Each structure stands twice: as structure tokens, then as C-alpha cells.
């Protein structure tokens, strides 16, 4: 087999490639993931060649059969790609030649490895990015189900990591469903822009042979062919978009991870993770470590770096294909794999985690968290908010001096602070007020119910993939 294409440019060269060049030059270890996409692209290409008369029907049939056999052998692990053949494209051609002889070489009619690589990448991109969008959808559903399961557990909400206000646990967690909805839509948008076939752009300026790019694009399920042949082989914008969206996604997963790590600590104690998703310590018997969210937080650093790699890779490249582009897969696949594995395990983690309602409630009843509601009480009685803020601030100071929560001060202290405070201030409690925060998007029982059903509708509108 290797004799057929072992050195396809032998005509021009008087020396063979050095072993060091073969090792340095090959992209196979990563590129082999695109092998089946290259088979798909080749199938469409030969069918198009047949349709325009560049292949006879019998030739097409023999090549199509050989491609199917190669796919089966690949799936059974019976094919070992040869590094001497540099890339998947030369390997595929050599395998075809081995099966059907000289006819195999006709597959390279009106095609270069440049558009062949670009096509295999787009095919793989469309499939893997849809899978990623689907993994986001599944994670969102796990989060939303968890919210629906625990709709009325009161917890503090934080600003500056200081207890700020009170909310419901489901309202806190639903934030991530909303954030992930933006991530989901970004990948869907990127898919729409990438939905074009570069096949037939050839080396860079197209071909004089009578090919039909619309037909091959349609066969591959692309919306249309790419518009410009040079752009077709130079463009990796879709990977830059992917890198940026992946970084954004991982930033969101990392922020959730950070909160899960905090909330499972003994200092908070709001959440308990299932033992099966935690590790212990080799020396401290009491330890139960949240390795999963810590790793996700760590992996976000790699994915942010991958986005930077993709941008830097392109910024100085002249038009046309340049071998630098082989490096695109390093960053792209690393980002893809880290996003997929992080989403997968976080989905399991969320399905198995348990909130600790007593701890959250206790925290929501301390830290003077009701203070803003006392100020609002005065506002409802006509006082300007700034003045109300000052009066309640003084009550906080008083409570602090007695080491009490503001809600524990006797009514007489309220009455002394402002004549507008009447006995009904006692009815202003966390439990009561949390249900009443019902302006659009707020945490109150009614607003939260609306939010959760809106989120359900958004998820149900995701296209099944
Ligand atoms: N391994 C190459 C890549 O990943 C395939 C394209 C090769 N094209 C070429 N003209 N050498 O970009």
C-alpha cells in the first residue's frame, strides 16, 4: 500500500523526507479524529464527480464500495494510519488505491488537501458543535429540574461575598440556566454561520474542471457552498468563534463550580455532594473534597488559553493554506473535550447534590439581611429612601453593639429611631418578604414560578439534535 503514495511529490524532489521531518510534520495523532469526516467528504466528492461526468458510474460504484469498506475497517480498529503519509487525506487515498488500484487516485480530481481538510473540519465541526449544544441543553435541564424540585428554600444572596439579601435557592441556581441559555444560543449562531461547504475550492483559486459545488454541499447537508475559494481554504473564523464561546461557557461553569465549592465548605454548609463524586484525603480522615468543581474551574483556564491560541494562530497568516493551520486542531479539540467532559460530569453532580435547607435558612436570618426591607417599609410610609437607609443603618449599628441581628431588636428601639415604625414592623420577616418580591425577574414565589416556566419553554424550544 505505502508504495502507491509513499512519496506523492517524488517527481519534484531528489531526496526523501528525513525521519525527523516525518515526525515533526504529521498532524495524524489529532487529525485522525477527522478520518470519518474525510470519508464523508470523499463520498460526496465522488458522487459529484460522477454527476458531472468526471467519473463513470462503475468507477463511482467501486470507489463508494471501497470507502464503505474502509469505514467499517476503521470502526473495527483494523486500520493503522501511516505517519509517512503525513495526513488523513493521503492515508485515505492510499487505502483506496490498495483496494481499487489506480482508480483510487481519481478521487483527487478537482480537489486539494486544502479544501479536503477544510471540508472534513467543517463536517466534524457541525456534528461536534451540535453535540456540545445538546450537552448544554441536558445540563440546563438537570439544573432546572433541581430548581423545580426545591422551589422554596430560603437562602442568602451575596454581593461582595457578604450576605446582601435573601432569595430562594431555586432563584440562585436558575441564574446558571439563564447564563447557559446565552451559551447555547451562541453555539447555535456559530453553527448557522459555519454551515457552508468548502469542498471544490481546491488548492485556493478553484478549478477549470466542470464541478458542481452546490450539489456536493447539498449531499453533505450544508446549506450552501462557501462563497470564495481562497477564503474557503484560509478561513478558520468559525474556530475562533468556537474558542470564544467555549471560553465563555467554561467561565460560566467555573463560576458555578466556585459557588458549589464554597457552598459545600463547612463555613457555608448549604450543599452536600454525593460521596461518589468526591474524593478523600490520604492523611486527613475527615476530608471530603469537591474535586469535580475544582477541576472544572481549573479546566476553564485551559479553554481560555485555547481561545487565545486560535486567535493568535490566525492573526498574521497570509491568505491561502499555511501549515500553521494544522495547529488549529490542538486548541479546538482540547476546548471541545474539556467543555464536553465538564458538562457531562457537572450534570451528574447536580442531579445528585442535596441542599441543606436549615443551614441556608439560618444564614438568611442573620447578617442583618432584612435591613433593606426595613428601609423599604419606611419608603412605603413616604420617607425618601436615602433617609430610610440612614435610619436603618443606625439600627444596624445599635444591633451590632449588642451582638444581635437587627430583627432581634425590641420594637421600642424601632419606635425611637423613627415615628414611622409601628408595631407591624414585626411582620416584616425574611419568610414573608421573600415571597413578596414579585416584580419581573425577582425571587418572589410568584415571579420565580413565572421564571421557571419561562426557562422550561426556552429549553423546550431548543431544536432536538
Ligand atoms: N494536516 C493538514 C492540516 O491539518 C492537512 C492539510 C494539508 N495540506 C497541505 N497542503 N499540506 O491542516
Coordinates of C-alpha atoms and ligand atoms in Angstrom, one line a residue:
X1 CA 0.0 0.0 0.0
X2 CA 2.6 2.5 1.0
X3 CA 4.4 2.3 -2.3
X4 CA 1.5 3.7 -4.1
X5 CA 1.6 7.1 -2.4
X6 CA 4.6 6.9 -0.1
X7 CA 6.1 10.0 -1.6
X8 CA 3.5 11.6 -3.7
X9 CA 5.7 14.6 -4.6
X10 CA 8.7 12.4 -5.5
X11 CA 8.7 13.8 -9.0
X12 CA 9.9 17.2 -7.8
X13 CA 12.2 16.0 -5.0
X14 CA 15.6 14.4 -5.2
X15 CA 15.7 13.4 -1.5
X16 CA 13.1 11.7 0.6
X17 CA 11.8 13.2 3.8
X18 CA 14.0 12.8 6.8
X19 CA 12.7 10.8 9.7
X20 CA 12.8 14.0 11.8
X21 CA 10.6 15.8 9.3
X22 CA 8.1 12.9 9.1
X23 CA 7.7 13.0 12.9
X24 CA 7.5 16.8 13.1
X25 CA 5.3 17.3 10.1
X26 CA 2.5 14.9 10.8
X27 CA -0.8 16.0 12.2
X28 CA -2.2 12.5 12.4
X29 CA -2.4 11.9 16.2
X30 CA -5.1 14.7 16.3
X31 CA -6.3 14.7 12.8
X32 CA -7.3 11.0 12.9
X33 CA -10.5 12.2 14.6
X34 CA -11.5 13.7 11.3
X35 CA -10.9 10.4 9.4
X36 CA -14.6 9.5 9.1
X37 CA -15.5 13.1 8.2
X38 CA -12.9 12.8 5.4
X39 CA -14.7 9.6 4.2
X40 CA -18.0 11.5 4.2
X41 CA -16.4 14.4 2.2
X42 CA -14.9 11.9 -0.3
X43 CA -18.2 10.2 -0.7
X44 CA -19.9 13.4 -1.6
X45 CA -17.0 14.4 -3.9
X46 CA -17.0 11.2 -6.0
X47 CA -20.8 11.4 -6.3
X48 CA -20.5 14.9 -7.6
X49 CA -17.7 13.8 -10.0
X50 CA -20.0 11.1 -11.3
X51 CA -22.9 13.6 -11.7
X52 CA -20.8 15.9 -13.9
X53 CA -19.2 13.0 -15.9
X54 CA -15.7 13.2 -14.4
X55 CA -16.2 9.6 -13.1
X56 CA -18.1 6.7 -14.8
X57 CA -20.9 5.1 -12.8
X58 CA -19.0 1.9 -12.5
X59 CA -15.9 3.8 -11.2
X60 CA -18.1 5.6 -8.7
X61 CA -19.7 2.4 -7.5
X62 CA -16.3 0.8 -7.0
X63 CA -14.9 3.8 -5.1
X64 CA -18.1 4.1 -3.0
X65 CA -17.9 0.5 -2.0
X66 CA -14.2 0.8 -1.1
X67 CA -15.0 3.9 1.0
X68 CA -17.7 1.9 2.9
X69 CA -15.3 -0.9 3.5
X70 CA -12.6 1.4 4.8
X71 CA -15.1 3.0 7.1
X72 CA -16.0 -0.5 8.5
X73 CA -12.4 -1.4 8.9
X74 CA -11.7 1.9 10.6
X75 CA -14.5 1.3 13.1
X76 CA -13.3 -2.2 13.8
X77 CA -9.8 -0.8 14.5
X78 CA -8.3 -2.6 11.6
X79 CA -6.6 0.4 10.0
X80 CA -3.4 1.9 11.2
X81 CA -2.7 5.3 9.7
X82 CA 0.8 5.8 8.4
X83 CA 2.8 8.9 9.6
X84 CA 4.9 8.7 6.4
X85 CA 1.8 9.6 4.6
X86 CA 1.6 12.8 6.6
X87 CA -2.2 13.2 7.0
X88 CA -5.6 11.5 6.8
X89 CA -6.1 12.6 3.2
X90 CA -3.0 10.8 1.8
X91 CA -3.8 7.8 4.0
X92 CA -7.3 7.6 2.7
X93 CA -6.2 7.8 -0.9
X94 CA -3.5 5.2 -0.3
X95 CA -6.1 2.9 1.3
X96 CA -8.4 3.4 -1.8
X97 CA -5.5 2.7 -4.2
X98 CA -4.9 -0.5 -2.3
X99 CA -8.5 -1.6 -2.7
X100 CA -9.3 -0.4 -6.3
X101 CA -5.9 0.3 -7.8
X102 CA -5.2 3.4 -10.0
X103 CA -8.8 4.4 -9.9
X104 CA -8.2 5.5 -6.3
X105 CA -6.1 8.3 -7.5
X106 CA -9.1 9.8 -9.4
X107 CA -10.6 10.9 -6.1
X108 CA -8.1 13.8 -6.1
X109 CA -9.7 15.1 -9.3
X110 CA -10.7 18.8 -8.7
X111 CA -9.7 18.6 -5.0
X112 CA -6.7 19.6 -3.0
X113 CA -5.9 18.5 0.6
X114 CA -6.6 22.2 1.4
X115 CA -10.3 22.1 0.6
X116 CA -10.4 18.4 1.7
X117 CA -9.1 19.3 5.2
X118 CA -11.4 22.4 5.4
X119 CA -14.3 20.2 4.4
X120 CA -13.5 17.4 6.9
X121 CA -13.2 20.0 9.6
X122 CA -16.5 21.7 8.8
X123 CA -18.3 18.3 8.8
X124 CA -16.8 17.5 12.1
X125 CA -17.5 21.0 13.4
X126 CA -21.2 20.8 12.6
X127 CA -21.6 17.5 14.3
X128 CA -19.5 18.1 17.4
X129 CA -20.8 21.6 18.0
X130 CA -24.4 20.3 17.8
X131 CA -23.4 17.7 20.3
X132 CA -22.0 20.4 22.5
X133 CA -25.2 22.5 22.3
X134 CA -27.0 19.3 23.2
X135 CA -24.8 18.7 26.2
X136 CA -25.6 22.3 27.3
X137 CA -29.3 21.6 26.9
X138 CA -29.0 18.5 29.0
X139 CA -27.1 20.3 31.8
X140 CA -29.7 23.1 31.7
X141 CA -32.5 20.6 32.1
X142 CA -30.7 19.0 35.1
X143 CA -30.3 22.4 36.7
X144 CA -33.9 23.4 36.0
X145 CA -35.3 20.1 37.4
X146 CA -33.3 20.6 40.5
X147 CA -34.8 24.1 40.8
X148 CA -38.3 22.7 40.3
X149 CA -37.6 20.1 43.0
X150 CA -36.6 22.7 45.6
X151 CA -38.7 25.7 44.8
X152 CA -39.0 27.3 48.3
X153 CA -35.8 27.0 50.3
X154 CA -34.8 30.4 51.6
X155 CA -31.1 31.3 51.3
X156 CA -29.0 34.4 51.5
X157 CA -27.8 36.1 48.3
X158 CA -24.5 37.7 48.2
X159 CA -22.7 40.8 46.9
X160 CA -19.0 41.2 47.6
X161 CA -19.5 37.7 49.2
X162 CA -21.2 39.5 52.1
X163 CA -24.7 38.5 52.9
X164 CA -26.8 41.0 51.0
X165 CA -30.4 40.0 50.5
X166 CA -32.4 36.8 50.8
X167 CA -33.7 34.7 47.9
X168 CA -34.8 31.2 47.2
X169 CA -32.2 28.5 46.4
X170 CA -34.0 27.9 43.1
X171 CA -33.7 31.5 42.2
X172 CA -30.0 31.4 42.8
X173 CA -29.4 28.2 40.8
X174 CA -31.7 29.3 38.0
X175 CA -29.2 32.1 37.2
X176 CA -27.0 29.5 35.7
X177 CA -29.8 28.2 33.4
X178 CA -30.2 31.7 32.1
X179 CA -26.4 32.1 31.6
X180 CA -26.2 28.8 29.8
X181 CA -29.1 29.8 27.6
X182 CA -26.8 32.5 26.2
X183 CA -24.0 30.0 25.7
X184 CA -26.4 27.6 23.9
X185 CA -27.6 30.3 21.6
X186 CA -24.0 31.4 20.8
X187 CA -23.1 27.9 19.6
X188 CA -26.4 27.7 17.6
X189 CA -25.5 31.1 15.9
X190 CA -21.9 29.9 15.2
X191 CA -23.4 26.7 13.5
X192 CA -25.5 28.9 11.3
X193 CA -22.5 30.8 10.1
X194 CA -20.3 27.7 9.6
X195 CA -23.0 25.9 7.6
X196 CA -21.1 26.1 4.2
X197 CA -19.1 23.6 2.3
X198 CA -15.5 24.5 1.2
X199 CA -15.4 21.4 -1.0
X200 CA -14.3 22.2 -4.5
X201 CA -12.3 25.3 -3.6
X202 CA -9.3 23.1 -4.5
X203 CA -5.9 24.4 -3.6
X204 CA -7.1 28.0 -3.4
X205 CA -8.4 29.5 -6.6
X206 CA -10.9 26.9 -7.7
X207 CA -10.8 24.7 -10.8
X208 CA -11.4 24.8 -14.5
X209 CA -13.0 21.3 -14.3
X210 CA -16.8 21.4 -14.6
X211 CA -17.6 20.6 -10.9
X212 CA -20.9 21.3 -9.1
X213 CA -20.2 22.7 -5.7
X214 CA -23.9 23.2 -4.9
X215 CA -24.5 19.5 -5.4
X216 CA -21.7 18.3 -3.1
X217 CA -22.6 20.9 -0.5
X218 CA -26.2 19.6 -0.5
X219 CA -25.1 16.0 -0.3
X220 CA -23.1 16.8 2.8
X221 CA -26.1 18.6 4.4
X222 CA -24.6 22.0 4.2
X223 CA -26.9 24.9 3.4
X224 CA -24.6 26.1 0.6
X225 CA -21.0 26.2 -0.7
X226 CA -18.6 28.8 0.6
X227 CA -18.6 31.9 -1.5
X228 CA -14.9 32.4 -2.2
X229 CA -12.3 29.8 -3.0
X230 CA -9.4 31.5 -1.3
X231 CA -11.4 32.3 1.8
X232 CA -12.6 28.6 1.8
X233 CA -9.1 27.3 2.5
X234 CA -7.9 30.2 4.6
X235 CA -10.8 30.6 6.9
X236 CA -10.9 29.3 10.5
X237 CA -13.1 32.1 11.9
X238 CA -15.6 29.5 12.9
X239 CA -13.0 28.0 15.2
X240 CA -12.2 31.4 16.7
X241 CA -15.9 31.8 17.4
X242 CA -16.0 28.4 18.9
X243 CA -13.0 29.1 21.1
X244 CA -14.5 32.3 22.4
X245 CA -17.9 30.7 23.0
X246 CA -16.2 27.7 24.7
X247 CA -14.3 30.1 26.9
X248 CA -17.5 31.9 27.8
X249 CA -19.2 28.6 28.6
X250 CA -16.3 27.4 30.8
X251 CA -16.2 30.8 32.6
X252 CA -19.9 30.1 33.5
X253 CA -19.2 26.6 34.6
X254 CA -16.2 27.8 36.6
X255 CA -18.3 30.4 38.4
X256 CA -20.9 27.7 39.3
X257 CA -18.1 25.5 40.4
X258 CA -16.7 28.2 42.6
X259 CA -20.0 28.6 44.3
X260 CA -20.5 24.9 44.7
X261 CA -17.1 24.6 46.3
X262 CA -17.9 27.5 48.7
X263 CA -21.4 26.2 49.5
X264 CA -20.2 22.7 50.3
X265 CA -17.5 24.0 52.7
X266 CA -18.1 23.7 56.4
X267 CA -18.2 27.5 56.5
X268 CA -21.4 27.6 54.4
X269 CA -22.7 24.0 54.5
X270 CA -25.5 24.8 52.1
X271 CA -24.9 21.9 49.8
X272 CA -23.9 18.3 50.1
X273 CA -22.4 16.5 47.2
X274 CA -22.8 12.7 46.7
X275 CA -19.9 10.7 48.0
X276 CA -19.4 9.1 44.6
X277 CA -18.4 12.5 43.2
X278 CA -16.0 13.5 45.9
X279 CA -12.5 12.3 46.9
X280 CA -10.9 11.9 50.3
X281 CA -7.5 12.8 51.7
X282 CA -4.6 10.4 52.1
X283 CA -3.8 11.9 55.5
X284 CA -6.9 13.7 56.9
X285 CA -9.6 11.1 57.5
X286 CA -12.4 13.7 57.8
X287 CA -11.8 15.3 54.4
X288 CA -14.4 15.1 51.6
X289 CA -13.1 17.2 48.7
X290 CA -15.1 18.7 45.8
X291 CA -12.6 17.7 43.1
X292 CA -15.2 17.8 40.3
X293 CA -16.0 21.5 40.5
X294 CA -12.3 22.3 41.3
X295 CA -11.2 20.5 38.1
X296 CA -13.9 22.3 36.1
X297 CA -12.6 25.6 37.5
X298 CA -9.1 24.5 36.5
X299 CA -10.0 23.4 33.0
X300 CA -11.6 26.7 32.3
X301 CA -8.1 28.1 32.4
X302 CA -7.0 25.8 29.6
X303 CA -10.1 26.6 27.5
X304 CA -9.5 30.4 27.8
X305 CA -5.9 29.7 26.7
X306 CA -7.3 27.6 23.7
X307 CA -9.3 30.6 22.6
X308 CA -6.2 32.8 22.7
X309 CA -4.2 30.2 20.7
X310 CA -6.8 30.1 17.9
X311 CA -6.8 33.9 17.6
X312 CA -3.0 34.2 17.7
X313 CA -2.7 31.4 15.2
X314 CA -4.6 33.4 12.6
X315 CA -3.6 36.9 13.2
X316 CA -0.5 37.1 11.0
X317 CA -1.4 34.4 8.4
X318 CA -1.3 35.4 4.7
X319 CA -4.2 34.1 2.6
X320 CA -4.3 30.6 1.3
X321 CA -3.5 27.5 3.2
X322 CA -0.5 27.6 5.5
X323 CA 0.8 24.7 7.5
X324 CA 0.3 26.7 10.7
X325 CA -3.4 25.8 10.3
X326 CA -2.6 22.2 11.3
X327 CA -2.2 23.5 14.8
X328 CA -5.9 24.7 14.9
X329 CA -7.0 21.2 15.9
X330 CA -4.8 21.2 19.1
X331 CA -6.7 24.1 20.6
X332 CA -10.1 23.3 19.1
X333 CA -10.2 19.7 20.2
X334 CA -8.8 20.5 23.7
X335 CA -11.5 23.1 24.2
X336 CA -14.2 20.8 22.8
X337 CA -13.2 17.9 25.0
X338 CA -12.9 20.0 28.2
X339 CA -16.3 21.5 27.6
X340 CA -17.9 18.1 26.9
X341 CA -16.4 16.4 29.9
X342 CA -17.1 19.3 32.2
X343 CA -20.8 19.5 31.2
X344 CA -21.2 15.7 31.5
X345 CA -19.9 15.4 35.0
X346 CA -21.5 18.6 36.3
X347 CA -24.8 17.2 35.0
X348 CA -24.3 14.1 37.1
X349 CA -23.1 16.2 40.1
X350 CA -26.1 18.5 40.0
X351 CA -28.5 15.5 39.8
X352 CA -27.0 14.0 42.9
X353 CA -26.4 17.1 45.1
X354 CA -28.7 18.0 48.1
X355 CA -29.4 21.4 49.5
X356 CA -29.3 21.8 53.3
X357 CA -32.3 23.9 53.9
X358 CA -31.7 24.5 57.7
X359 CA -28.2 25.9 57.1
X360 CA -29.4 28.2 54.3
X361 CA -32.4 29.4 56.4
X362 CA -30.1 30.1 59.4
X363 CA -27.7 32.1 57.3
X364 CA -30.6 34.0 55.7
X365 CA -31.8 35.0 59.2
X366 CA -28.5 36.6 60.2
X367 CA -26.2 39.3 58.9
X368 CA -29.0 42.0 59.2
X369 CA -30.2 40.7 55.9
X370 CA -33.7 42.1 56.4
X371 CA -32.3 45.7 56.7
X372 CA -33.2 46.7 53.1
X373 CA -36.8 45.6 53.7
X374 CA -37.0 47.8 56.9
X375 CA -35.8 50.7 54.7
X376 CA -38.5 49.8 52.1
X377 CA -41.0 49.8 54.9
X378 CA -40.2 53.4 55.7
X379 CA -40.3 54.3 52.0
X380 CA -43.8 52.8 51.8
X381 CA -44.7 55.3 54.5
X382 CA -43.5 58.2 52.4
X383 CA -39.9 58.7 53.6
X384 CA -37.2 59.3 50.9
X385 CA -35.1 56.1 50.5
X386 CA -31.8 57.9 51.4
X387 CA -33.2 58.9 54.8
X388 CA -34.7 55.5 55.4
X389 CA -31.3 54.0 54.7
X390 CA -29.7 56.2 57.3
X391 CA -32.2 55.4 60.0
X392 CA -32.0 51.6 59.4
X393 CA -28.2 51.9 59.2
X394 CA -28.2 53.4 62.7
X395 CA -30.4 50.4 63.9
X396 CA -27.8 48.1 62.4
X397 CA -25.1 49.8 64.4
X398 CA -27.1 49.5 67.5
X399 CA -27.8 45.8 66.9
X400 CA -24.1 45.2 66.3
X401 CA -23.2 46.9 69.6
X402 CA -25.5 44.4 71.3
X403 CA -24.3 41.5 69.1
X404 CA -27.8 40.9 67.8
X405 CA -29.3 40.6 64.4
X406 CA -31.3 43.7 63.6
X407 CA -34.5 41.6 63.5
X408 CA -34.0 40.8 67.2
X409 CA -34.1 44.4 68.4
X410 CA -37.1 45.2 70.5
X411 CA -39.9 47.3 69.0
X412 CA -39.0 50.2 71.3
X413 CA -35.7 50.7 69.5
X414 CA -37.5 51.0 66.2
X415 CA -40.0 53.4 67.5
X416 CA -37.2 55.5 68.9
X417 CA -35.4 55.5 65.6
X418 CA -38.4 56.8 63.6
X419 CA -42.0 57.6 64.5
X420 CA -43.0 55.9 61.2
X421 CA -42.2 52.5 62.6
X422 CA -45.4 50.9 64.1
X423 CA -46.0 47.5 65.6
X424 CA -46.5 46.0 62.2
X425 CA -42.7 46.2 61.6
X426 CA -42.7 42.9 63.4
X427 CA -44.5 41.3 60.4
X428 CA -41.6 42.3 58.1
X429 CA -39.7 39.0 58.2
X430 CA -37.4 37.2 55.7
X431 CA -40.0 34.4 55.2
X432 CA -42.7 36.9 54.5
X433 CA -40.8 39.3 52.3
X434 CA -39.1 36.7 50.1
X435 CA -42.5 35.6 48.8
X436 CA -43.4 39.2 48.1
X437 CA -40.5 40.1 45.8
X438 CA -42.6 39.6 42.7
X439 CA -41.5 42.3 40.3
X440 CA -40.5 40.8 36.9
X441 CA -37.4 38.6 37.3
X442 CA -37.4 38.8 41.1
X443 CA -37.1 35.9 43.5
X444 CA -40.6 36.0 45.0
X445 CA -42.8 32.9 44.8
X446 CA -44.9 34.1 42.0
X447 CA -42.1 35.7 40.0
X448 CA -40.0 32.6 40.5
X449 CA -42.8 30.4 39.2
X450 CA -43.0 32.5 36.1
X451 CA -39.3 32.4 35.6
X452 CA -39.0 28.7 36.0
X453 CA -41.8 28.1 33.4
X454 CA -40.2 30.6 31.0
X455 CA -37.0 28.7 31.3
X456 CA -38.8 25.5 30.6
X457 CA -40.3 27.0 27.5
X458 CA -36.9 28.2 26.3
X459 CA -35.4 24.7 26.8
X460 CA -38.4 23.1 25.0
X461 CA -37.8 25.4 22.1
X462 CA -34.3 24.0 21.6
X463 CA -34.2 22.1 18.4
X464 CA -33.8 18.4 19.0
X465 CA -30.4 17.3 17.7
Ligands
LIG1 N1 -2.7 18.1 8.3 C1 -3.1 19.3 7.5 C2 -3.8 20.2 8.4 O1 -4.2 19.8 9.4 C3 -3.9 18.8 6.3 C4 -3.8 19.7 5.1 C5 -2.6 19.6 4.4 N2 -2.5 20.4 3.3 C6 -1.3 20.7 2.8 N3 -1.2 21.5 1.7 N4 -0.2 20.3 3.4 O2 -4.0 21.4 8.1

